[in-house]
mmCIF file of C-alpha atoms in Angstrom:
data_model
loop_
_atom_site.group_PDB
_atom_site.id
_atom_site.type_symbol
_atom_site.label_atom_id
_atom_site.label_comp_id
_atom_site.label_asym_id
_atom_site.label_seq_id
_atom_site.Cartn_x
_atom_site.Cartn_y
_atom_site.Cartn_z
ATOM 1 C CA UNK A 1 150.470 -56.889 -20.620
ATOM 2 C CA UNK A 2 149.643 -55.678 -17.144
ATOM 3 C CA UNK A 3 146.777 -57.254 -15.235
ATOM 4 C CA UNK A 4 143.915 -54.767 -15.328
ATOM 5 C CA UNK A 5 141.168 -54.013 -12.860
ATOM 6 C CA UNK A 6 137.748 -55.241 -13.946
ATOM 7 C CA UNK A 7 136.385 -51.796 -13.161
ATOM 8 C CA UNK A 8 138.566 -48.690 -12.772
ATOM 9 C CA UNK A 9 139.671 -48.341 -9.210
ATOM 10 C CA UNK A 10 142.575 -48.135 -6.799
ATOM 11 C CA UNK A 11 143.412 -51.830 -7.158
ATOM 12 C CA UNK A 12 144.559 -51.501 -10.783
ATOM 13 C CA UNK A 13 148.282 -52.395 -11.017
ATOM 14 C CA UNK A 14 149.358 -49.489 -13.270
ATOM 15 C CA UNK A 15 153.007 -49.891 -14.251
ATOM 16 C CA UNK A 16 154.906 -46.846 -15.373
ATOM 17 C CA UNK A 17 154.297 -45.291 -18.722
ATOM 18 C CA UNK A 18 156.525 -45.418 -21.099
ATOM 19 C CA UNK A 19 172.930 -75.070 -30.956
ATOM 20 C CA UNK A 20 169.576 -76.512 -30.594
ATOM 21 C CA UNK A 21 167.059 -73.994 -31.656
ATOM 22 C CA UNK A 22 163.359 -74.451 -31.936
ATOM 23 C CA UNK A 23 162.847 -75.020 -35.673
ATOM 24 C CA UNK A 24 161.052 -71.798 -36.414
ATOM 25 C CA UNK A 25 159.676 -68.748 -34.619
ATOM 26 C CA UNK A 26 157.330 -68.991 -31.688
ATOM 27 C CA UNK A 27 155.722 -65.620 -32.194
ATOM 28 C CA UNK A 28 152.180 -64.843 -33.210
ATOM 29 C CA UNK A 29 151.656 -65.066 -36.930
ATOM 30 C CA UNK A 30 153.815 -68.148 -37.402
ATOM 31 C CA UNK A 31 152.150 -70.967 -39.260
ATOM 32 C CA UNK A 32 153.809 -73.541 -37.035
ATOM 33 C CA UNK A 33 154.360 -71.892 -33.621
ATOM 34 C CA UNK A 34 153.620 -69.534 -31.432
ATOM 35 C CA UNK A 35 150.629 -55.660 -23.228
ATOM 36 C CA UNK A 36 151.973 -53.009 -23.572
ATOM 37 C CA UNK A 37 152.881 -50.394 -26.102
ATOM 38 C CA UNK A 38 156.320 -49.377 -27.252
ATOM 39 C CA UNK A 39 157.143 -45.857 -28.323
ATOM 40 C CA UNK A 40 159.552 -44.262 -30.729
ATOM 41 C CA UNK A 41 162.950 -43.275 -29.358
ATOM 42 C CA UNK A 42 163.298 -39.717 -28.219
ATOM 43 C CA UNK A 43 166.448 -37.632 -28.707
ATOM 44 C CA UNK A 44 169.154 -38.982 -26.455
ATOM 45 C CA UNK A 45 167.608 -42.449 -26.237
ATOM 46 C CA UNK A 46 170.073 -45.142 -25.136
ATOM 47 C CA UNK A 47 171.858 -47.108 -27.802
ATOM 48 C CA UNK A 48 171.189 -50.842 -28.209
ATOM 49 C CA UNK A 49 172.229 -52.861 -25.181
ATOM 50 C CA UNK A 50 172.857 -49.814 -22.999
ATOM 51 C CA UNK A 51 171.231 -47.808 -20.245
ATOM 52 C CA UNK A 52 170.270 -44.172 -20.395
ATOM 53 C CA UNK A 53 173.143 -41.636 -20.394
ATOM 54 C CA UNK A 54 174.885 -41.450 -17.065
ATOM 55 C CA UNK A 55 173.846 -44.935 -15.921
ATOM 56 C CA UNK A 56 176.424 -47.598 -15.157
ATOM 57 C CA UNK A 57 176.580 -51.288 -15.911
ATOM 58 C CA UNK A 58 174.600 -53.375 -13.437
ATOM 59 C CA UNK A 59 175.483 -56.449 -11.467
ATOM 60 C CA UNK A 60 172.447 -58.633 -12.303
ATOM 61 C CA UNK A 61 172.565 -60.297 -8.891
ATOM 62 C CA UNK A 62 172.348 -57.101 -6.852
ATOM 63 C CA UNK A 63 171.057 -54.257 -9.013
ATOM 64 C CA UNK A 64 167.659 -52.912 -7.917
ATOM 65 C CA UNK A 65 164.680 -52.862 -10.208
ATOM 66 C CA UNK A 66 163.200 -49.647 -11.630
ATOM 67 C CA UNK A 67 166.524 -47.865 -12.210
ATOM 68 C CA UNK A 68 165.022 -45.198 -14.512
ATOM 69 C CA UNK A 69 162.017 -42.892 -14.550
ATOM 70 C CA UNK A 70 160.225 -44.830 -17.274
ATOM 71 C CA UNK A 71 160.341 -48.081 -15.305
ATOM 72 C CA UNK A 72 159.412 -46.569 -11.953
ATOM 73 C CA UNK A 73 155.751 -47.268 -11.058
ATOM 74 C CA UNK A 74 153.662 -44.119 -10.835
ATOM 75 C CA UNK A 75 150.903 -45.584 -8.642
ATOM 76 C CA UNK A 76 150.335 -48.561 -6.387
ATOM 77 C CA UNK A 77 153.851 -48.283 -5.007
ATOM 78 C CA UNK A 78 152.897 -50.546 -2.119
ATOM 79 C CA UNK A 79 152.928 -53.379 -4.657
ATOM 80 C CA UNK A 80 156.258 -52.440 -6.171
ATOM 81 C CA UNK A 81 158.935 -55.137 -6.055
ATOM 82 C CA UNK A 82 162.522 -53.908 -5.759
ATOM 83 C CA UNK A 83 164.454 -57.177 -5.602
ATOM 84 C CA UNK A 84 165.901 -58.273 -8.944
ATOM 85 C CA UNK A 85 165.960 -61.936 -7.890
ATOM 86 C CA UNK A 86 162.147 -61.829 -7.689
ATOM 87 C CA UNK A 87 162.029 -60.671 -11.317
ATOM 88 C CA UNK A 88 164.247 -63.611 -12.235
ATOM 89 C CA UNK A 89 161.950 -65.932 -10.296
ATOM 90 C CA UNK A 90 158.925 -64.588 -12.213
ATOM 91 C CA UNK A 91 160.701 -65.107 -15.533
ATOM 92 C CA UNK A 92 161.597 -68.620 -14.423
ATOM 93 C CA UNK A 93 157.935 -69.379 -13.656
ATOM 94 C CA UNK A 94 156.511 -67.845 -16.835
ATOM 95 C CA UNK A 95 156.306 -69.696 -20.136
ATOM 96 C CA UNK A 96 155.429 -66.762 -22.386
ATOM 97 C CA UNK A 97 156.117 -63.049 -22.624
ATOM 98 C CA UNK A 98 154.598 -60.335 -24.818
ATOM 99 C CA UNK A 99 156.727 -58.108 -27.021
ATOM 100 C CA UNK A 100 155.367 -54.642 -27.808
ATOM 101 C CA UNK A 101 156.839 -52.792 -30.775
ATOM 102 C CA UNK A 102 155.758 -50.058 -33.155
ATOM 103 C CA UNK A 103 155.736 -51.671 -36.608
ATOM 104 C CA UNK A 104 155.020 -49.138 -39.285
ATOM 105 C CA UNK A 105 152.065 -46.915 -38.446
ATOM 106 C CA UNK A 106 150.738 -48.907 -35.500
ATOM 107 C CA UNK A 107 151.871 -50.800 -32.407
ATOM 108 C CA UNK A 108 151.698 -54.587 -32.201
ATOM 109 C CA UNK A 109 151.966 -56.896 -29.191
ATOM 110 C CA UNK A 110 153.206 -60.411 -29.903
ATOM 111 C CA UNK A 111 153.261 -63.448 -27.598
ATOM 112 C CA UNK A 112 156.568 -65.262 -27.789
ATOM 113 C CA UNK A 113 158.684 -67.923 -26.130
ATOM 114 C CA UNK A 114 161.872 -66.728 -24.486
ATOM 115 C CA UNK A 115 165.053 -67.618 -22.676
ATOM 116 C CA UNK A 116 166.857 -65.852 -19.835
ATOM 117 C CA UNK A 117 170.532 -65.544 -18.973
ATOM 118 C CA UNK A 118 170.794 -63.697 -15.624
ATOM 119 C CA UNK A 119 174.544 -63.346 -16.162
ATOM 120 C CA UNK A 120 174.244 -62.542 -19.867
ATOM 121 C CA UNK A 121 176.329 -59.959 -21.698
ATOM 122 C CA UNK A 122 173.759 -57.142 -21.400
ATOM 123 C CA UNK A 123 173.191 -54.779 -18.494
ATOM 124 C CA UNK A 124 171.129 -56.500 -15.816
ATOM 125 C CA UNK A 125 171.221 -59.847 -17.623
ATOM 126 C CA UNK A 126 169.787 -60.831 -20.985
ATOM 127 C CA UNK A 127 166.314 -61.759 -22.198
ATOM 128 C CA UNK A 128 166.469 -63.685 -25.475
ATOM 129 C CA UNK A 129 163.617 -63.715 -28.000
ATOM 130 C CA UNK A 130 163.539 -65.214 -31.458
ATOM 131 C CA UNK A 131 161.494 -65.098 -34.619
ATOM 132 C CA UNK A 132 161.503 -65.467 -38.357
ATOM 133 C CA UNK A 133 163.792 -63.403 -40.575
ATOM 134 C CA UNK A 134 160.639 -62.532 -42.547
ATOM 135 C CA UNK A 135 158.751 -61.178 -39.513
ATOM 136 C CA UNK A 136 157.433 -57.665 -40.095
ATOM 137 C CA UNK A 137 158.177 -56.607 -36.511
ATOM 138 C CA UNK A 138 161.878 -57.483 -36.622
ATOM 139 C CA UNK A 139 163.356 -54.412 -38.316
ATOM 140 C CA UNK A 140 161.295 -51.914 -36.269
ATOM 141 C CA UNK A 141 162.230 -53.749 -33.067
ATOM 142 C CA UNK A 142 165.907 -53.193 -33.744
ATOM 143 C CA UNK A 143 165.485 -49.517 -34.581
ATOM 144 C CA UNK A 144 163.753 -48.267 -31.426
ATOM 145 C CA UNK A 145 163.031 -49.149 -27.841
ATOM 146 C CA UNK A 146 160.588 -51.987 -27.224
ATOM 147 C CA UNK A 147 158.556 -53.157 -24.256
ATOM 148 C CA UNK A 148 158.343 -56.751 -23.028
ATOM 149 C CA UNK A 149 155.777 -57.731 -20.403
ATOM 150 C CA UNK A 150 155.157 -60.881 -18.427
ATOM 151 C CA UNK A 151 152.237 -61.676 -16.126
ATOM 152 C CA UNK A 152 151.353 -64.650 -13.956
ATOM 153 C CA UNK A 153 147.771 -64.698 -12.653
ATOM 154 C CA UNK A 154 147.459 -66.069 -9.114
ATOM 155 C CA UNK A 155 143.852 -65.385 -8.184
ATOM 156 C CA UNK A 156 140.530 -63.651 -8.834
ATOM 157 C CA UNK A 157 139.698 -61.220 -6.048
ATOM 158 C CA UNK A 158 135.925 -60.874 -5.626
ATOM 159 C CA UNK A 159 134.800 -58.029 -3.391
ATOM 160 C CA UNK A 160 131.376 -56.923 -2.213
ATOM 161 C CA UNK A 161 131.533 -54.064 -4.711
ATOM 162 C CA UNK A 162 132.443 -54.094 -8.373
ATOM 163 C CA UNK A 163 134.861 -51.226 -7.814
ATOM 164 C CA UNK A 164 137.140 -53.406 -5.681
ATOM 165 C CA UNK A 165 137.091 -56.565 -7.778
ATOM 166 C CA UNK A 166 140.708 -57.225 -8.634
ATOM 167 C CA UNK A 167 143.269 -59.929 -9.361
ATOM 168 C CA UNK A 168 146.268 -61.325 -7.549
ATOM 169 C CA UNK A 169 149.194 -61.322 -9.913
ATOM 170 C CA UNK A 170 152.919 -60.980 -10.512
ATOM 171 C CA UNK A 171 153.683 -58.658 -13.409
ATOM 172 C CA UNK A 172 156.863 -57.177 -14.873
ATOM 173 C CA UNK A 173 157.722 -54.685 -17.594
ATOM 174 C CA UNK A 174 161.088 -54.515 -19.352
ATOM 175 C CA UNK A 175 161.947 -51.571 -21.609
ATOM 176 C CA UNK A 176 165.057 -51.261 -23.731
ATOM 177 C CA UNK A 177 166.726 -51.330 -27.105
ATOM 178 C CA UNK A 178 167.261 -54.896 -28.331
ATOM 179 C CA UNK A 179 170.203 -56.040 -30.413
ATOM 180 C CA UNK A 180 170.419 -58.750 -33.023
ATOM 181 C CA UNK A 181 172.572 -61.647 -31.859
ATOM 182 C CA UNK A 182 175.172 -62.402 -34.533
ATOM 183 C CA UNK A 183 177.913 -64.183 -32.614
ATOM 184 C CA UNK A 184 177.526 -67.899 -33.474
ATOM 185 C CA UNK A 185 178.320 -69.092 -29.962
ATOM 186 C CA UNK A 186 175.922 -66.705 -28.242
ATOM 187 C CA UNK A 187 173.273 -67.495 -30.838
ATOM 188 C CA UNK A 188 173.488 -71.235 -30.196
ATOM 189 C CA UNK A 189 173.397 -70.692 -26.452
ATOM 190 C CA UNK A 190 170.410 -68.360 -26.716
ATOM 191 C CA UNK A 191 168.439 -70.849 -28.799
ATOM 192 C CA UNK A 192 169.283 -73.611 -26.333
ATOM 193 C CA UNK A 193 168.070 -71.406 -23.472
ATOM 194 C CA UNK A 194 164.748 -70.833 -25.243
ATOM 195 C CA UNK A 195 164.221 -74.590 -25.697
ATOM 196 C CA UNK A 196 165.375 -75.399 -22.172
ATOM 197 C CA UNK A 197 163.050 -72.778 -20.721
ATOM 198 C CA UNK A 198 160.179 -74.970 -21.937
ATOM 199 C CA UNK A 199 161.711 -78.241 -20.747
ATOM 200 C CA UNK A 200 165.047 -78.018 -18.892
ATOM 201 C CA UNK A 201 167.651 -80.235 -20.546
ATOM 202 C CA UNK A 202 165.648 -80.695 -23.742
ATOM 203 C CA UNK A 203 168.112 -78.898 -26.056
ATOM 204 C CA UNK A 204 170.889 -81.438 -25.480
ATOM 205 C CA UNK A 205 168.623 -84.278 -26.660
ATOM 206 C CA UNK A 206 167.792 -82.750 -30.054
ATOM 207 C CA UNK A 207 169.557 -83.072 -33.395
ATOM 208 C CA UNK A 208 171.688 -80.083 -34.409
ATOM 209 C CA UNK A 209 169.872 -77.352 -36.278
ATOM 210 C CA UNK A 210 170.257 -77.413 -40.041
ATOM 211 C CA UNK A 211 171.789 -74.535 -41.964
ATOM 212 C CA UNK A 212 168.356 -73.791 -43.420
ATOM 213 C CA UNK A 213 166.745 -73.603 -39.965
ATOM 214 C CA UNK A 214 169.452 -71.293 -38.665
ATOM 215 C CA UNK A 215 169.157 -69.047 -41.731
ATOM 216 C CA UNK A 216 165.414 -68.685 -41.137
ATOM 217 C CA UNK A 217 165.733 -67.794 -37.444
ATOM 218 C CA UNK A 218 166.710 -64.490 -35.857
ATOM 219 C CA UNK A 219 167.647 -64.079 -32.194
ATOM 220 C CA UNK A 220 167.372 -60.744 -30.442
ATOM 221 C CA UNK A 221 168.679 -59.859 -26.992
ATOM 222 C CA UNK A 222 167.081 -57.350 -24.629
ATOM 223 C CA UNK A 223 168.893 -55.994 -21.551
ATOM 224 C CA UNK A 224 167.068 -56.636 -18.284
ATOM 225 C CA UNK A 225 168.443 -53.471 -16.680
ATOM 226 C CA UNK A 226 165.346 -51.295 -17.115
ATOM 227 C CA UNK A 227 162.610 -53.303 -15.477
ATOM 228 C CA UNK A 228 159.816 -52.898 -12.986
ATOM 229 C CA UNK A 229 157.744 -55.497 -11.182
ATOM 230 C CA UNK A 230 154.573 -55.372 -9.137
ATOM 231 C CA UNK A 231 152.763 -58.037 -7.170
ATOM 232 C CA UNK A 232 149.342 -58.230 -5.542
ATOM 233 C CA UNK A 233 148.335 -60.842 -2.998
ATOM 234 C CA UNK A 234 145.593 -61.171 -0.422
ATOM 235 C CA UNK A 235 141.914 -60.398 -0.238
ATOM 236 C CA UNK A 236 139.603 -57.637 -1.390
ATOM 237 C CA UNK A 237 139.847 -54.004 -0.379
ATOM 238 C CA UNK A 238 137.090 -52.814 1.945
ATOM 239 C CA UNK A 239 135.536 -49.377 2.140
ATOM 240 C CA UNK A 240 133.901 -48.091 5.335
ATOM 241 C CA UNK A 241 130.493 -49.696 5.529
ATOM 242 C CA UNK A 242 131.318 -52.704 3.294
ATOM 243 C CA UNK A 243 131.301 -55.038 6.292
ATOM 244 C CA UNK A 244 127.639 -54.227 6.803
ATOM 245 C CA UNK A 245 126.760 -55.262 3.245
ATOM 246 C CA UNK A 246 125.367 -58.673 2.356
ATOM 247 C CA UNK A 247 126.913 -60.954 -0.231
ATOM 248 C CA UNK A 248 129.900 -63.241 -0.631
ATOM 249 C CA UNK A 249 133.461 -61.985 -0.991
ATOM 250 C CA UNK A 250 136.722 -63.882 -1.297
ATOM 251 C CA UNK A 251 139.483 -65.107 -3.579
ATOM 252 C CA UNK A 252 139.433 -67.769 -6.283
ATOM 253 C CA UNK A 253 143.027 -69.066 -6.447
ATOM 254 C CA UNK A 254 144.280 -69.611 -9.997
ATOM 255 C CA UNK A 255 147.154 -71.834 -11.044
ATOM 256 C CA UNK A 256 148.521 -73.164 -14.296
ATOM 257 C CA UNK A 257 148.382 -76.935 -14.789
ATOM 258 C CA UNK A 258 149.674 -79.371 -17.395
ATOM 259 C CA UNK A 259 148.166 -82.670 -18.446
ATOM 260 C CA UNK A 260 150.105 -85.860 -19.082
ATOM 261 C CA UNK A 261 152.355 -85.681 -22.194
ATOM 262 C CA UNK A 262 150.690 -86.912 -25.399
ATOM 263 C CA UNK A 263 153.043 -88.847 -27.689
ATOM 264 C CA UNK A 264 152.905 -88.282 -31.460
ATOM 265 C CA UNK A 265 151.568 -91.230 -33.478
ATOM 266 C CA UNK A 266 154.873 -91.693 -35.309
ATOM 267 C CA UNK A 267 156.976 -91.913 -32.116
ATOM 268 C CA UNK A 268 157.831 -95.314 -30.654
ATOM 269 C CA UNK A 269 160.053 -94.014 -27.843
ATOM 270 C CA UNK A 270 158.691 -93.675 -24.307
ATOM 271 C CA UNK A 271 158.156 -90.224 -22.868
ATOM 272 C CA UNK A 272 161.557 -88.989 -21.631
ATOM 273 C CA UNK A 273 162.002 -88.610 -17.919
ATOM 274 C CA UNK A 274 162.797 -84.916 -18.240
ATOM 275 C CA UNK A 275 159.480 -84.337 -20.052
ATOM 276 C CA UNK A 276 157.575 -86.263 -17.380
ATOM 277 C CA UNK A 277 159.353 -84.276 -14.703
ATOM 278 C CA UNK A 278 158.492 -80.986 -16.387
ATOM 279 C CA UNK A 279 154.837 -81.957 -16.720
ATOM 280 C CA UNK A 280 154.780 -82.812 -13.024
ATOM 281 C CA UNK A 281 156.415 -79.467 -12.145
ATOM 282 C CA UNK A 282 153.689 -77.684 -14.091
ATOM 283 C CA UNK A 283 150.986 -79.506 -12.154
ATOM 284 C CA UNK A 284 150.371 -82.353 -14.548
ATOM 285 C CA UNK A 285 149.765 -85.986 -13.786
ATOM 286 C CA UNK A 286 152.649 -87.263 -15.930
#
């Protein structure tokens, strides 16, 4: 999901073309939990967990972003971000990503929780997603390349013309072939990372997952090697003569906030300190 211009214009971002698990999937379509398109693989497409032919394994701490043609922005290059640590910072800030996959005869884009291991076993680090074994998108996702997007909205940019209305944002696209995580140790760590991405330290406070819960949950890993990021900040674009126009122009800053934690009726325990701290980090009053 890339932030789009309200009206077509030069400000549109335009990325390139193409043990303690949560008890159940956090993807759309789940009865208990909770863009971009993904295309079919072309001849010579990279195998799961790998880069395109001829590419080498990346050091996640130093490898540049946009290492391939399909993750190199085709417009708005002045907003292109090259530093991989800024991608990791965006993923650290975000609470949700969107997975795009072709499932059957049509593409679907699903919001999902995630976890990140910058030093994971895949090229460029590893992005972990999970879902139900019964999910219709799972098999197609493992058979072809997918696209994962993440966007944080930072402001509404209001110009004196509709053409230059825009948004301040941080947005990233990751393309690659995911793999199903089968190693028990990596699987437990991945599920812990997904929980701890919501509230750091939370996984260690939970009971171990049951065999039934583990059997119902699938973890997939996506390499972070093929990624692009763009960022917009600042005010509205001006055309010659716009300064002579009447009317207000400016930026409405946008930020995510959290309210104080709400305890379930059946819980007698006080709100844990780590939950209060997380709510405060997210702008809450807890």
